[in-house]
Amino acid sequence: MITTLPEAAALIPAGAEARTVRVTLLPGDPDAPPHRHPGPLFGYVTQGEILFELEGQPPLRVTQP
């Protein structure tokens, strides 16, 4: 079941969709080449850590909770 908060519904563009994808990266993986996403992206680290880099911002080390 998916619930959208009433105040958030107005911010979701028509035709938008959500996807869940599990990505496994090996230790020392050189990462993905620079790329863009057409909308917000949310990530969750389930094991280990990853260095997250966003253009124009300092790298952020993300670890499992």
Coordinates of C-alpha atoms in Angstrom, one line a residue:
M1 CA 0.0 0.0 0.0
I2 CA 1.3 3.4 -0.9
T3 CA 0.1 6.5 0.9
T4 CA 0.8 10.0 -0.2
L5 CA 0.6 12.9 2.3
P6 CA -2.0 15.4 1.2
E7 CA 0.5 18.3 1.2
A8 CA 3.0 16.3 -0.9
A9 CA 0.4 15.2 -3.6
A10 CA 0.5 18.7 -5.2
L11 CA 4.3 18.4 -5.6
I12 CA 4.3 15.1 -7.5
P13 CA 4.3 15.8 -11.3
A14 CA 1.7 14.1 -13.5
G15 CA 2.9 10.8 -14.9
A16 CA 5.6 10.4 -12.1
E17 CA 6.4 6.9 -11.0
A18 CA 8.3 5.2 -8.2
R19 CA 10.7 2.3 -8.5
T20 CA 12.6 0.1 -6.1
V21 CA 15.9 -1.2 -7.3
R22 CA 18.5 -3.1 -5.3
V23 CA 22.1 -2.4 -6.4
T24 CA 25.1 -4.4 -5.3
L25 CA 28.5 -2.8 -5.6
L26 CA 31.7 -4.8 -5.0
P27 CA 34.4 -3.4 -2.6
G28 CA 36.6 -1.0 -4.6
D29 CA 34.0 -0.7 -7.4
P30 CA 35.0 2.3 -9.5
D31 CA 31.4 3.5 -9.3
A32 CA 29.1 4.7 -12.0
P33 CA 30.1 7.4 -14.5
P34 CA 28.5 10.9 -13.9
H35 CA 24.8 10.7 -14.8
R36 CA 21.5 12.4 -13.9
H37 CA 18.1 11.3 -12.7
P38 CA 14.8 12.9 -13.9
G39 CA 13.6 13.3 -10.3
P40 CA 14.4 12.7 -6.6
L41 CA 16.5 9.7 -5.7
F42 CA 16.5 8.0 -2.3
G43 CA 19.1 5.4 -1.2
Y44 CA 19.7 3.1 1.7
V45 CA 22.9 1.3 2.5
T46 CA 22.2 -2.2 3.9
Q47 CA 25.8 -3.4 4.3
G48 CA 29.2 -1.6 4.3
E49 CA 29.5 2.0 3.2
I50 CA 29.5 4.0 0.0
L51 CA 31.0 7.4 -0.9
F52 CA 28.2 9.5 -2.4
E53 CA 29.2 12.3 -4.6
L54 CA 26.9 15.0 -5.9
E55 CA 28.1 17.7 -8.3
G56 CA 29.2 20.9 -6.5
Q57 CA 29.1 19.3 -3.1
P58 CA 31.7 17.6 -0.9
P59 CA 31.6 13.8 -1.0
L60 CA 29.5 12.1 1.7
R61 CA 30.4 8.8 3.3
V62 CA 27.1 6.8 3.8
T63 CA 27.1 3.7 6.1
Q64 CA 24.6 1.2 7.2
P65 CA 22.5 2.1 10.2

